[in-house]
Amino acid sequence: MLLSKKKGFFTRIYIVEIIQGLAITLKNFFFSRKVTIQYPEERRAYSDRFRGLHYIKATNGVENCTACMLCPTVCPAECIHIEAGEQADKEKYPVRFEIDLLRCCFCGMCEEACPKDAIKLSAIYEMATHSREVLRKDMLLEQRGNK
Amino acid sequence: MDNQFLFMLAKLLFVVVALISVVPIMLWVERRGAALMQNRLGPNRAGPFGLLQALADMIKFFWKEDGVPGHVRAVPYLCAPLVSLAPAFMTFAVIPFAGNIIFNNEVFEFQVAHLDVGFLYIFAIASLGVYGIVMAGWASQSAYAMMGALRSASQLMSYELPMGLSVIGVILAAGSFQLQDIVALQSQELFHIGSLSIPKLGIFIQPLGFLIFLTCAFAETNRLPFDLAEGESELIAGYHIEYGAMKFAMFMMAEYINMTTASGLIATLYFGGFQLLPGMHTVLDLIHLTGFEGDCLRAGFQMLSFGLKIAFFMWFFVWVRWTLPRFRYDQLMDLGWKVLMPLAMVNIALTVMLVVYKVI
């Protein structure tokens, strides 16, 4: 509903209002605290629960992953591809573990589904590359955080 | 070649170079000023305080792919940036930027063209600027561009009239269309308080006319709060939506040069033009040069004070831009026809009375 407010003559000619507005912008120009984060030098502090670039947690240099296939099953973007293999001590392990970063929606479901605490999402958010990156197992094994 | 001809060439070169160099400075001032008013920092990477940002922008504009979209009418599309840039340069021709100097008994004027119709020339050329916008909008074959062009044209119609009428007050007071005469008038004394002399500045004898002219100058240069031709939120970029690279930069240049001319006009009409700023007389008296050298020094100081006045109004344009929101279209028309027109008429009537009764 359109409400017409009764205003005085001086309010309606707006000159005083304009001058007040100009004073406010000038005050901001000189005295306000600037909120810009100077990016490469300063960084925004994100929460510990931020979901960024993936990694597979390793204990004593061996990946925790047992290729149980729970993460590709739960993945809504279908971006995880695992090829399972067996080792001499009859333990299942991923021969190939790939995450297609272009498809990933960083929902963190894989992290939640993992029974072995293997796949993790780190706090790294700089993922710009020159190629269409698919994270291979050797890239994923780089320990990118301490979650 | 006589001295006058050489001096004319020097003046032409000076004015054109000065007008072009305003553009990169204003780009920086605008971006930096906008940022600081919005609690940001703005461009500060290229050079000290980001001063080289304008250079980086220029390089970018030159190296960008300068494509012509397939659906445009090519000839008017390519002409439009030129048509809007040329009048922007032309209007500055009649604005005097320093007092005369005398060398070998010859008078040298710091004004590119000494036209007796000074004012009419400015209005005639300034309204040509809109042709560039209309051509751009029409040739672009795009609804947004067309809307922007139409808005710009009707905005010009509704603001050119009160603008012309508001200036009549100053012309009546000065009794001349010549901008030199108007500046000369403003050096006379209006009244004095003790030893402090108040000059006859346009702002004192025409306060209402000044407000109308200022408002119309914003509309004339298509600056916020009247930048309906561009209207980022509803028309995206308005008339220059189909333009890129250097052609787009030419529209930007035209806008900034128009701003310079408008600031120059405001300074000339209402703030004493190239009259020295308070305090400069004392400095000149201290240096105390006479003859030709003294004249040159005075002209230099006059150019400086005119430049400072222009700079203040350029800054004012930027300041207002980040303070006031854009007008709605019907509000803009209302303001033009229902408020500024009658006010300008009232202003003329008042001025006529004051002039007849010899008050001003």
Short mmCIF file of C-alpha atoms in Angstrom, two decimals:
data_model
loop_
_atom_site.label_atom_id
_atom_site.label_comp_id
_atom_site.label_asym_id
_atom_site.label_seq_id
_atom_site.Cartn_x
_atom_site.Cartn_y
_atom_site.Cartn_z
CA MET A 1 0.00 0.00 0.00
CA LEU A 2 1.28 3.39 -0.89
CA LEU A 3 1.46 5.60 2.17
CA SER A 4 1.91 9.29 1.59
CA LYS A 5 3.88 10.81 4.42
CA LYS A 6 3.28 14.43 5.19
CA LYS A 7 6.58 16.24 4.95
CA GLY A 8 7.49 19.83 5.59
CA PHE A 9 8.44 22.21 2.82
CA PHE A 10 12.16 22.17 3.59
CA THR A 11 12.21 18.39 3.64
CA ARG A 12 10.48 18.28 0.28
CA ILE A 13 12.97 20.51 -1.50
CA TYR A 14 15.69 18.11 -0.34
CA ILE A 15 18.50 20.66 -0.30
CA VAL A 16 19.18 20.20 3.41
CA GLU A 17 18.93 16.42 3.01
CA ILE A 18 21.39 16.45 0.13
CA ILE A 19 23.88 18.47 2.15
CA GLN A 20 23.51 16.05 5.07
CA GLY A 21 24.09 13.14 2.70
CA LEU A 22 27.19 14.79 1.27
CA ALA A 23 28.49 15.28 4.81
CA ILE A 24 28.00 11.58 5.52
CA THR A 25 29.90 10.48 2.42
CA LEU A 26 32.69 12.92 3.19
CA LYS A 27 32.92 11.60 6.74
CA ASN A 28 33.19 8.07 5.35
CA PHE A 29 35.80 9.17 2.83
CA PHE A 30 38.15 10.55 5.48
CA PHE A 31 37.48 8.77 8.72
CA SER A 32 35.83 5.38 8.22
CA ARG A 33 37.76 2.17 8.84
CA LYS A 34 38.39 0.49 5.49
CA VAL A 35 37.24 -3.11 5.38
CA THR A 36 39.26 -4.26 2.35
CA ILE A 37 41.36 -7.39 2.87
CA GLN A 38 44.61 -6.99 0.88
CA TYR A 39 44.32 -10.49 -0.55
CA PRO A 40 47.66 -12.05 -1.33
CA GLU A 41 49.21 -10.57 1.82
CA GLU A 42 46.19 -10.73 4.12
CA ARG A 43 43.70 -13.54 4.09
CA ARG A 44 40.24 -13.95 5.46
CA ALA A 45 40.17 -16.28 8.44
CA TYR A 46 37.75 -19.08 7.61
CA SER A 47 36.11 -21.46 10.02
CA ASP A 48 37.86 -24.75 10.82
CA ARG A 49 34.91 -26.53 9.25
CA PHE A 50 35.48 -24.88 5.85
CA ARG A 51 35.29 -27.44 3.03
CA GLY A 52 38.08 -26.88 0.52
CA LEU A 53 40.52 -29.02 -1.48
CA HIS A 54 40.41 -32.75 -0.69
CA TYR A 55 43.13 -34.96 0.70
CA ILE A 56 43.43 -38.55 1.92
CA LYS A 57 44.70 -38.88 5.42
CA ALA A 58 47.70 -41.13 5.86
CA THR A 59 49.03 -42.79 9.00
CA ASN A 60 52.71 -43.81 8.98
CA GLY A 61 52.91 -43.00 5.29
CA VAL A 62 50.08 -45.38 4.30
CA GLU A 63 46.70 -44.04 3.24
CA ASN A 64 43.79 -44.77 5.54
CA CYS A 65 41.54 -45.56 2.57
CA THR A 66 40.45 -49.18 2.12
CA ALA A 67 38.53 -48.60 -1.12
CA CYS A 68 35.19 -49.41 0.49
CA MET A 69 33.39 -47.38 -2.19
CA LEU A 70 31.18 -45.56 0.29
CA CYS A 71 32.31 -42.12 -0.88
CA PRO A 72 31.62 -42.63 -4.63
CA THR A 73 28.25 -44.07 -3.62
CA VAL A 74 27.25 -41.13 -1.50
CA CYS A 75 28.76 -38.49 -3.77
CA PRO A 76 25.89 -36.43 -5.30
CA ALA A 77 28.09 -35.05 -8.07
CA GLU A 78 29.56 -38.47 -8.95
CA CYS A 79 33.02 -37.04 -9.09
CA ILE A 80 34.96 -39.73 -7.16
CA HIS A 81 36.33 -42.66 -9.16
CA ILE A 82 38.04 -45.50 -7.27
CA GLU A 83 39.65 -48.63 -8.63
CA ALA A 84 40.25 -51.09 -5.81
CA GLY A 85 43.14 -53.51 -5.60
CA GLU A 86 44.62 -56.00 -3.13
CA GLN A 87 47.93 -55.92 -1.43
CA ALA A 88 50.11 -58.89 -0.41
CA ASP A 89 48.79 -58.85 3.13
CA LYS A 90 45.26 -59.30 1.67
CA GLU A 91 44.24 -55.73 2.45
CA LYS A 92 42.08 -53.82 0.01
CA TYR A 93 43.47 -50.51 -1.14
CA PRO A 94 42.73 -47.98 -3.90
CA VAL A 95 44.94 -48.54 -6.96
CA ARG A 96 43.42 -45.49 -8.56
CA PHE A 97 41.64 -42.71 -6.64
CA GLU A 98 40.52 -39.72 -8.66
CA ILE A 99 38.40 -36.71 -7.82
CA ASP A 100 37.13 -34.61 -10.71
CA LEU A 101 37.35 -31.10 -9.27
CA LEU A 102 35.19 -29.63 -12.01
CA ARG A 103 32.28 -31.79 -10.92
CA CYS A 104 32.81 -31.65 -7.17
CA CYS A 105 30.34 -29.47 -5.29
CA PHE A 106 32.29 -29.53 -2.01
CA CYS A 107 29.33 -30.81 -0.01
CA GLY A 108 31.53 -32.87 2.31
CA MET A 109 29.31 -35.98 2.13
CA CYS A 110 32.34 -38.15 1.32
CA GLU A 111 34.03 -36.95 4.48
CA GLU A 112 30.94 -37.83 6.50
CA ALA A 113 30.47 -41.23 4.88
CA CYS A 114 34.08 -42.39 5.26
CA PRO A 115 34.36 -45.06 7.98
CA LYS A 116 38.16 -44.98 7.99
CA ASP A 117 38.57 -41.25 8.44
CA ALA A 118 40.48 -41.23 5.17
CA ILE A 119 39.02 -38.62 2.79
CA LYS A 120 39.11 -35.11 4.18
CA LEU A 121 38.35 -31.62 2.94
CA SER A 122 41.08 -29.17 3.81
CA ALA A 123 40.85 -25.38 4.31
CA ILE A 124 42.58 -24.62 0.97
CA TYR A 125 40.32 -22.59 -1.30
CA GLU A 126 42.72 -21.49 -4.05
CA MET A 127 42.01 -24.00 -6.78
CA ALA A 128 42.47 -21.99 -9.97
CA THR A 129 44.55 -23.90 -12.51
CA HIS A 130 45.51 -23.73 -16.14
CA SER A 131 44.15 -27.21 -16.86
CA ARG A 132 40.94 -29.03 -16.07
CA GLU A 133 42.27 -30.61 -12.96
CA VAL A 134 41.49 -34.16 -11.90
CA LEU A 135 43.03 -34.92 -8.54
CA ARG A 136 44.95 -38.20 -8.75
CA LYS A 137 45.91 -40.36 -5.83
CA ASP A 138 49.44 -38.98 -5.47
CA MET A 139 48.05 -35.45 -5.33
CA LEU A 140 45.44 -36.49 -2.82
CA LEU A 141 48.00 -38.08 -0.54
CA GLU A 142 49.61 -34.74 0.12
CA GLN A 143 48.61 -33.97 3.70
CA ARG A 144 46.85 -30.63 3.44
CA GLY A 145 45.59 -30.19 6.97
CA ASN A 146 45.30 -31.75 10.36
CA LYS A 147 41.64 -32.64 10.52
CA MET B 1 53.73 33.18 -39.24
CA ASP B 2 52.91 35.87 -36.78
CA ASN B 3 52.90 35.59 -33.01
CA GLN B 4 49.11 35.43 -32.77
CA PHE B 5 48.99 32.36 -35.01
CA LEU B 6 51.73 30.56 -33.06
CA PHE B 7 50.02 31.46 -29.82
CA MET B 8 46.74 30.11 -31.16
CA LEU B 9 48.41 26.80 -32.02
CA ALA B 10 49.96 26.66 -28.55
CA LYS B 11 46.55 27.34 -26.96
CA LEU B 12 44.86 24.65 -29.04
CA LEU B 13 47.52 22.13 -28.11
CA PHE B 14 47.34 23.11 -24.45
CA VAL B 15 43.55 22.82 -24.23
CA VAL B 16 43.38 19.50 -26.06
CA VAL B 17 46.22 17.96 -24.07
CA ALA B 18 44.79 19.27 -20.81
CA LEU B 19 41.34 17.88 -21.62
CA ILE B 20 42.73 14.48 -22.59
CA SER B 21 44.91 14.26 -19.51
CA VAL B 22 41.89 14.98 -17.33
CA VAL B 23 40.49 11.56 -18.31
CA PRO B 24 43.09 9.24 -16.70
CA ILE B 25 43.26 11.47 -13.62
CA MET B 26 39.49 11.40 -13.26
CA LEU B 27 39.38 7.63 -13.78
CA TRP B 28 41.69 7.29 -10.81
CA VAL B 29 39.89 9.91 -8.71
CA GLU B 30 36.53 8.36 -9.44
CA ARG B 31 37.54 4.80 -8.59
CA ARG B 32 39.61 5.72 -5.59
CA GLY B 33 37.04 8.23 -4.30
CA ALA B 34 34.21 5.76 -4.76
CA ALA B 35 36.14 3.11 -2.88
CA LEU B 36 37.06 5.34 0.04
CA MET B 37 33.48 6.56 0.41
CA GLN B 38 32.27 2.96 0.46
CA ASN B 39 34.82 1.98 3.12
CA ARG B 40 36.99 0.15 0.60
CA LEU B 41 40.53 0.89 -0.54
CA GLY B 42 40.16 0.90 -4.31
CA PRO B 43 42.94 0.41 -6.85
CA ASN B 44 46.25 0.70 -4.96
CA ARG B 45 48.54 -1.81 -6.65
CA ALA B 46 49.74 -0.10 -9.83
CA GLY B 47 52.22 2.56 -8.76
CA PRO B 48 52.06 4.69 -5.61
CA PHE B 49 48.44 4.95 -4.38
CA GLY B 50 47.38 3.18 -7.57
CA LEU B 51 48.17 6.25 -9.66
CA LEU B 52 49.35 4.16 -12.59
CA GLN B 53 46.01 2.34 -12.67
CA ALA B 54 44.82 4.72 -15.40
CA LEU B 55 47.86 3.78 -17.51
CA ALA B 56 47.11 0.10 -16.99
CA ASP B 57 43.49 0.74 -18.01
CA MET B 58 44.64 2.52 -21.14
CA ILE B 59 46.93 -0.35 -22.13
CA LYS B 60 44.06 -2.74 -21.55
CA PHE B 61 41.70 -0.66 -23.70
CA PHE B 62 44.22 -0.54 -26.55
CA TRP B 63 44.97 -4.25 -26.54
CA LYS B 64 41.45 -5.50 -26.20
CA GLU B 65 39.81 -7.14 -29.18
CA ASP B 66 37.91 -4.37 -30.92
CA GLY B 67 35.03 -6.36 -32.31
CA VAL B 68 31.91 -5.09 -34.04
CA PRO B 69 28.87 -7.23 -33.18
CA GLY B 70 27.15 -8.78 -36.19
CA HIS B 71 23.71 -7.30 -35.61
CA VAL B 72 24.61 -3.58 -35.51
CA ARG B 73 24.23 -0.95 -38.23
CA ALA B 74 27.92 -0.56 -38.91
CA VAL B 75 28.22 3.06 -40.09
CA PRO B 76 26.36 4.87 -37.29
CA TYR B 77 27.76 2.34 -34.84
CA LEU B 78 31.33 3.28 -35.73
CA CYS B 79 30.58 7.01 -35.97
CA ALA B 80 28.78 7.33 -32.63
CA PRO B 81 31.85 7.44 -30.34
CA LEU B 82 33.41 10.14 -32.51
CA VAL B 83 30.18 12.11 -32.63
CA SER B 84 29.98 12.15 -28.86
CA LEU B 85 33.69 12.89 -28.36
CA ALA B 86 34.05 15.79 -30.80
CA PRO B 87 31.49 18.18 -29.21
CA ALA B 88 33.01 17.43 -25.83
CA PHE B 89 36.30 18.92 -27.04
CA MET B 90 34.63 21.76 -28.93
CA THR B 91 32.70 23.30 -26.04
CA PHE B 92 35.82 24.20 -24.10
CA ALA B 93 36.93 26.53 -26.89
CA VAL B 94 35.12 29.63 -25.61
CA ILE B 95 35.95 29.26 -21.92
CA PRO B 96 38.67 31.73 -20.95
CA PHE B 97 41.27 30.17 -18.67
CA ALA B 98 43.48 33.19 -17.86
CA GLY B 99 43.51 36.95 -18.27
CA ASN B 100 45.05 38.67 -21.31
CA ILE B 101 48.79 39.27 -21.52
CA ILE B 102 50.43 42.01 -23.55
CA PHE B 103 53.62 41.32 -25.54
CA ASN B 104 55.08 43.81 -28.09
CA ASN B 105 51.88 45.87 -27.84
CA GLU B 106 49.84 42.89 -28.96
CA VAL B 107 47.08 41.46 -26.75
CA PHE B 108 47.12 37.69 -26.31
CA GLU B 109 43.94 36.08 -25.05
CA PHE B 110 43.85 32.84 -23.11
CA GLN B 111 40.69 31.63 -24.79
CA VAL B 112 40.73 29.48 -27.91
CA ALA B 113 37.92 31.31 -29.66
CA HIS B 114 36.85 34.85 -28.83
CA LEU B 115 33.20 34.58 -29.83
CA ASP B 116 30.71 37.32 -29.11
CA VAL B 117 27.96 34.69 -28.89
CA GLY B 118 30.07 32.68 -26.41
CA PHE B 119 27.19 31.25 -24.53
CA LEU B 120 24.93 30.35 -27.39
CA TYR B 121 27.85 28.49 -28.94
CA ILE B 122 28.29 26.41 -25.78
CA PHE B 123 24.62 25.47 -25.66
CA ALA B 124 24.50 24.72 -29.36
CA ILE B 125 27.51 22.41 -29.25
CA ALA B 126 26.79 20.84 -25.87
CA SER B 127 23.41 19.59 -27.06
CA LEU B 128 25.07 17.99 -30.08
CA GLY B 129 26.70 15.56 -27.65
CA VAL B 130 23.41 13.73 -27.30
CA TYR B 131 23.49 12.81 -31.00
CA GLY B 132 26.38 10.48 -30.27
CA ILE B 133 24.32 8.75 -27.62
CA VAL B 134 21.22 8.53 -29.80
CA MET B 135 23.29 7.19 -32.72
CA ALA B 136 24.91 4.63 -30.46
CA GLY B 137 21.55 3.50 -29.11
CA TRP B 138 19.91 3.35 -32.50
CA ALA B 139 22.79 1.62 -34.28
CA SER B 140 23.25 -0.98 -31.57
CA GLN B 141 19.94 -2.69 -32.45
CA SER B 142 19.49 -3.61 -28.84
CA ALA B 143 16.51 -2.84 -26.62
CA TYR B 144 18.68 -1.72 -23.72
CA ALA B 145 20.73 0.62 -25.87
CA MET B 146 17.60 2.02 -27.51
CA MET B 147 15.97 2.69 -24.15
CA GLY B 148 19.12 4.42 -22.92
CA ALA B 149 19.28 6.60 -26.02
CA LEU B 150 15.60 7.56 -25.80
CA ARG B 151 15.95 8.44 -22.15
CA SER B 152 19.01 10.51 -22.86
CA ALA B 153 17.27 12.42 -25.63
CA SER B 154 14.19 13.25 -23.57
CA GLN B 155 16.36 14.09 -20.59
CA LEU B 156 18.23 16.58 -22.75
CA MET B 157 14.92 18.13 -23.83
CA SER B 158 13.75 18.64 -20.28
CA TYR B 159 17.05 19.92 -18.88
CA GLU B 160 18.43 22.06 -21.67
CA LEU B 161 15.56 24.54 -21.25
CA PRO B 162 15.93 25.29 -17.53
CA MET B 163 19.70 25.32 -18.03
CA GLY B 164 19.48 27.99 -20.70
CA LEU B 165 16.95 29.97 -18.66
CA SER B 166 19.04 29.81 -15.49
CA VAL B 167 22.02 31.31 -17.28
CA ILE B 168 19.97 34.25 -18.55
CA GLY B 169 20.20 35.72 -15.05
CA VAL B 170 23.99 35.92 -15.23
CA ILE B 171 23.85 37.25 -18.79
CA LEU B 172 21.41 39.98 -17.71
CA ALA B 173 23.67 40.95 -14.83
CA ALA B 174 26.76 41.05 -17.04
CA GLY B 175 25.01 42.49 -20.07
CA SER B 176 27.03 40.28 -22.40
CA PHE B 177 27.20 36.77 -23.84
CA GLN B 178 30.98 36.94 -23.70
CA LEU B 179 32.46 34.75 -21.00
CA GLN B 180 35.38 37.21 -20.65
CA ASP B 181 32.90 39.97 -19.74
CA ILE B 182 31.13 37.72 -17.26
CA VAL B 183 34.46 36.98 -15.57
CA ALA B 184 35.34 40.68 -15.60
CA LEU B 185 31.99 41.50 -13.94
CA GLN B 186 32.74 39.11 -11.11
CA SER B 187 35.90 40.98 -10.13
CA GLN B 188 33.87 44.06 -9.17
CA GLU B 189 32.98 44.70 -5.59
CA LEU B 190 29.49 43.77 -4.40
CA PHE B 191 29.81 45.23 -0.90
CA HIS B 192 32.43 45.29 1.80
CA ILE B 193 32.55 44.47 5.49
CA GLY B 194 35.27 46.61 7.01
CA SER B 195 38.34 46.06 4.83
CA LEU B 196 37.05 42.69 3.57
CA SER B 197 35.67 43.16 0.08
CA ILE B 198 33.08 40.72 -1.20
CA PRO B 199 33.34 40.41 -5.02
CA LYS B 200 30.32 40.17 -7.30
CA LEU B 201 30.60 36.40 -7.71
CA GLY B 202 27.77 34.75 -9.60
CA ILE B 203 26.95 32.60 -6.60
CA PHE B 204 26.19 35.75 -4.56
CA ILE B 205 24.12 37.56 -7.15
CA GLN B 206 22.44 34.43 -8.59
CA PRO B 207 22.11 31.79 -5.84
CA LEU B 208 18.90 30.32 -7.27
CA GLY B 209 20.29 30.33 -10.80
CA PHE B 210 23.38 28.54 -9.51
CA LEU B 211 21.33 25.72 -7.98
CA ILE B 212 19.33 25.26 -11.18
CA PHE B 213 22.43 25.37 -13.35
CA LEU B 214 24.24 22.88 -11.13
CA THR B 215 21.33 20.44 -11.25
CA CYS B 216 21.05 20.80 -15.01
CA ALA B 217 24.80 20.35 -15.43
CA PHE B 218 24.50 16.95 -13.77
CA ALA B 219 21.68 16.02 -16.14
CA GLU B 220 23.52 17.43 -19.15
CA THR B 221 26.64 15.36 -18.50
CA ASN B 222 24.58 12.21 -17.80
CA ARG B 223 26.06 11.85 -14.35
CA LEU B 224 24.38 10.41 -11.31
CA PRO B 225 21.78 11.12 -9.97
CA PHE B 226 20.63 11.65 -13.57
CA ASP B 227 22.51 8.91 -15.42
CA LEU B 228 19.37 7.30 -16.78
CA ALA B 229 21.01 6.78 -20.15
CA GLU B 230 23.35 4.28 -18.53
CA GLY B 231 21.22 3.09 -15.62
CA GLU B 232 23.36 0.09 -14.61
CA SER B 233 20.64 -1.57 -12.58
CA GLU B 234 17.90 -1.49 -15.20
CA LEU B 235 19.62 -0.94 -18.57
CA ILE B 236 22.92 -2.67 -17.71
CA ALA B 237 25.02 -0.10 -19.55
CA GLY B 238 22.39 1.67 -21.63
CA TYR B 239 23.56 3.23 -24.86
CA HIS B 240 27.10 1.78 -24.83
CA ILE B 241 26.09 -1.79 -24.07
CA GLU B 242 27.30 -3.07 -27.47
CA TYR B 243 30.61 -1.20 -27.37
CA GLY B 244 33.96 -2.52 -26.28
CA ALA B 245 37.63 -1.62 -26.09
CA MET B 246 38.65 1.82 -27.39
CA LYS B 247 35.16 2.69 -28.67
CA PHE B 248 33.78 2.29 -25.18
CA ALA B 249 36.74 4.25 -23.81
CA MET B 250 35.83 7.09 -26.17
CA PHE B 251 32.37 7.33 -24.60
CA MET B 252 34.05 7.43 -21.21
CA MET B 253 36.41 10.15 -22.41
CA ALA B 254 33.49 12.15 -23.75
CA GLU B 255 31.75 11.87 -20.39
CA TYR B 256 34.77 13.08 -18.44
CA ILE B 257 35.55 15.89 -20.87
CA ASN B 258 31.92 17.01 -20.70
CA MET B 259 32.30 17.01 -16.93
CA THR B 260 35.38 19.20 -17.25
CA THR B 261 33.55 21.65 -19.47
CA ALA B 262 30.56 21.71 -17.14
CA SER B 263 32.86 22.33 -14.17
CA GLY B 264 34.65 25.04 -16.15
CA LEU B 265 31.31 26.69 -16.91
CA ILE B 266 30.16 26.54 -13.30
CA ALA B 267 33.46 28.05 -12.20
CA THR B 268 33.31 30.74 -14.89
CA LEU B 269 29.70 31.73 -14.33
CA TYR B 270 29.35 31.51 -10.59
CA PHE B 271 32.81 31.41 -9.01
CA GLY B 272 34.72 34.10 -10.80
CA GLY B 273 36.34 31.98 -13.52
CA PHE B 274 40.06 32.61 -13.66
CA GLN B 275 39.95 35.31 -10.97
CA LEU B 276 42.69 34.60 -8.44
CA LEU B 277 41.76 32.63 -5.36
CA PRO B 278 41.91 34.52 -2.06
CA GLY B 279 45.52 34.84 -0.93
CA MET B 280 47.07 34.61 -4.39
CA HIS B 281 47.12 38.40 -4.72
CA THR B 282 49.35 38.58 -1.66
CA VAL B 283 51.75 36.04 -3.17
CA LEU B 284 51.87 37.99 -6.44
CA ASP B 285 52.56 41.23 -4.58
CA LEU B 286 55.36 39.53 -2.68
CA ILE B 287 57.06 38.29 -5.86
CA HIS B 288 56.44 41.70 -7.44
CA LEU B 289 57.31 41.29 -11.12
CA THR B 290 56.25 43.96 -13.59
CA GLY B 291 55.84 44.18 -17.34
CA PHE B 292 55.70 41.04 -19.48
CA GLU B 293 57.14 38.71 -16.84
CA GLY B 294 54.59 39.97 -14.32
CA ASP B 295 51.80 39.35 -16.83
CA CYS B 296 53.00 35.82 -17.50
CA LEU B 297 53.23 35.06 -13.79
CA ARG B 298 49.74 36.44 -13.23
CA ALA B 299 48.40 34.36 -16.13
CA GLY B 300 50.06 31.29 -14.64
CA PHE B 301 48.46 31.91 -11.27
CA GLN B 302 45.12 32.52 -12.94
CA MET B 303 45.38 29.21 -14.78
CA LEU B 304 46.23 27.54 -11.49
CA SER B 305 43.25 29.03 -9.69
CA PHE B 306 40.92 28.17 -12.58
CA GLY B 307 42.32 24.64 -12.56
CA LEU B 308 41.74 24.36 -8.82
CA LYS B 309 38.16 25.56 -9.21
CA ILE B 310 37.55 23.01 -11.98
CA ALA B 311 39.17 20.31 -9.87
CA PHE B 312 36.84 21.10 -6.98
CA PHE B 313 33.76 20.75 -9.17
CA MET B 314 35.06 17.55 -10.76
CA TRP B 315 35.46 16.23 -7.26
CA PHE B 316 31.95 17.47 -6.49
CA PHE B 317 30.61 15.44 -9.43
CA VAL B 318 32.23 12.31 -8.00
CA TRP B 319 31.11 13.17 -4.48
CA VAL B 320 27.49 13.59 -5.51
CA ARG B 321 27.63 10.42 -7.57
CA TRP B 322 28.34 8.29 -4.52
CA THR B 323 25.87 10.17 -2.31
CA LEU B 324 22.59 10.37 -4.19
CA PRO B 325 20.65 7.46 -5.63
CA ARG B 326 19.45 7.53 -9.25
CA PHE B 327 16.14 9.28 -9.94
CA ARG B 328 13.20 7.33 -11.21
CA TYR B 329 12.36 8.35 -14.75
CA ASP B 330 9.09 10.15 -14.06
CA GLN B 331 10.63 11.90 -11.07
CA LEU B 332 13.39 13.17 -13.32
CA MET B 333 10.86 14.59 -15.77
CA ASP B 334 8.83 16.09 -12.91
CA LEU B 335 11.91 17.79 -11.56
CA GLY B 336 12.85 19.16 -14.95
CA TRP B 337 9.49 20.47 -16.11
CA LYS B 338 7.52 21.14 -12.92
CA VAL B 339 10.25 22.43 -10.61
CA LEU B 340 13.31 23.70 -12.45
CA MET B 341 11.44 25.38 -15.34
CA PRO B 342 9.16 27.56 -13.15
CA LEU B 343 12.06 28.28 -10.78
CA ALA B 344 14.23 29.41 -13.69
CA MET B 345 11.39 31.71 -14.84
CA VAL B 346 11.06 33.16 -11.34
CA ASN B 347 14.82 33.66 -11.28
CA ILE B 348 14.70 35.60 -14.54
CA ALA B 349 11.87 37.81 -13.26
CA LEU B 350 13.76 38.53 -10.04
CA THR B 351 16.99 39.27 -11.88
CA VAL B 352 15.24 41.64 -14.27
CA MET B 353 13.82 43.56 -11.32
CA LEU B 354 17.20 43.70 -9.61
CA VAL B 355 18.92 44.85 -12.79
CA VAL B 356 16.28 47.50 -13.53
CA TYR B 357 16.51 48.91 -10.00
CA LYS B 358 20.34 48.84 -10.25
CA VAL B 359 20.80 46.54 -7.24
CA ILE B 360 23.25 44.31 -9.15
#
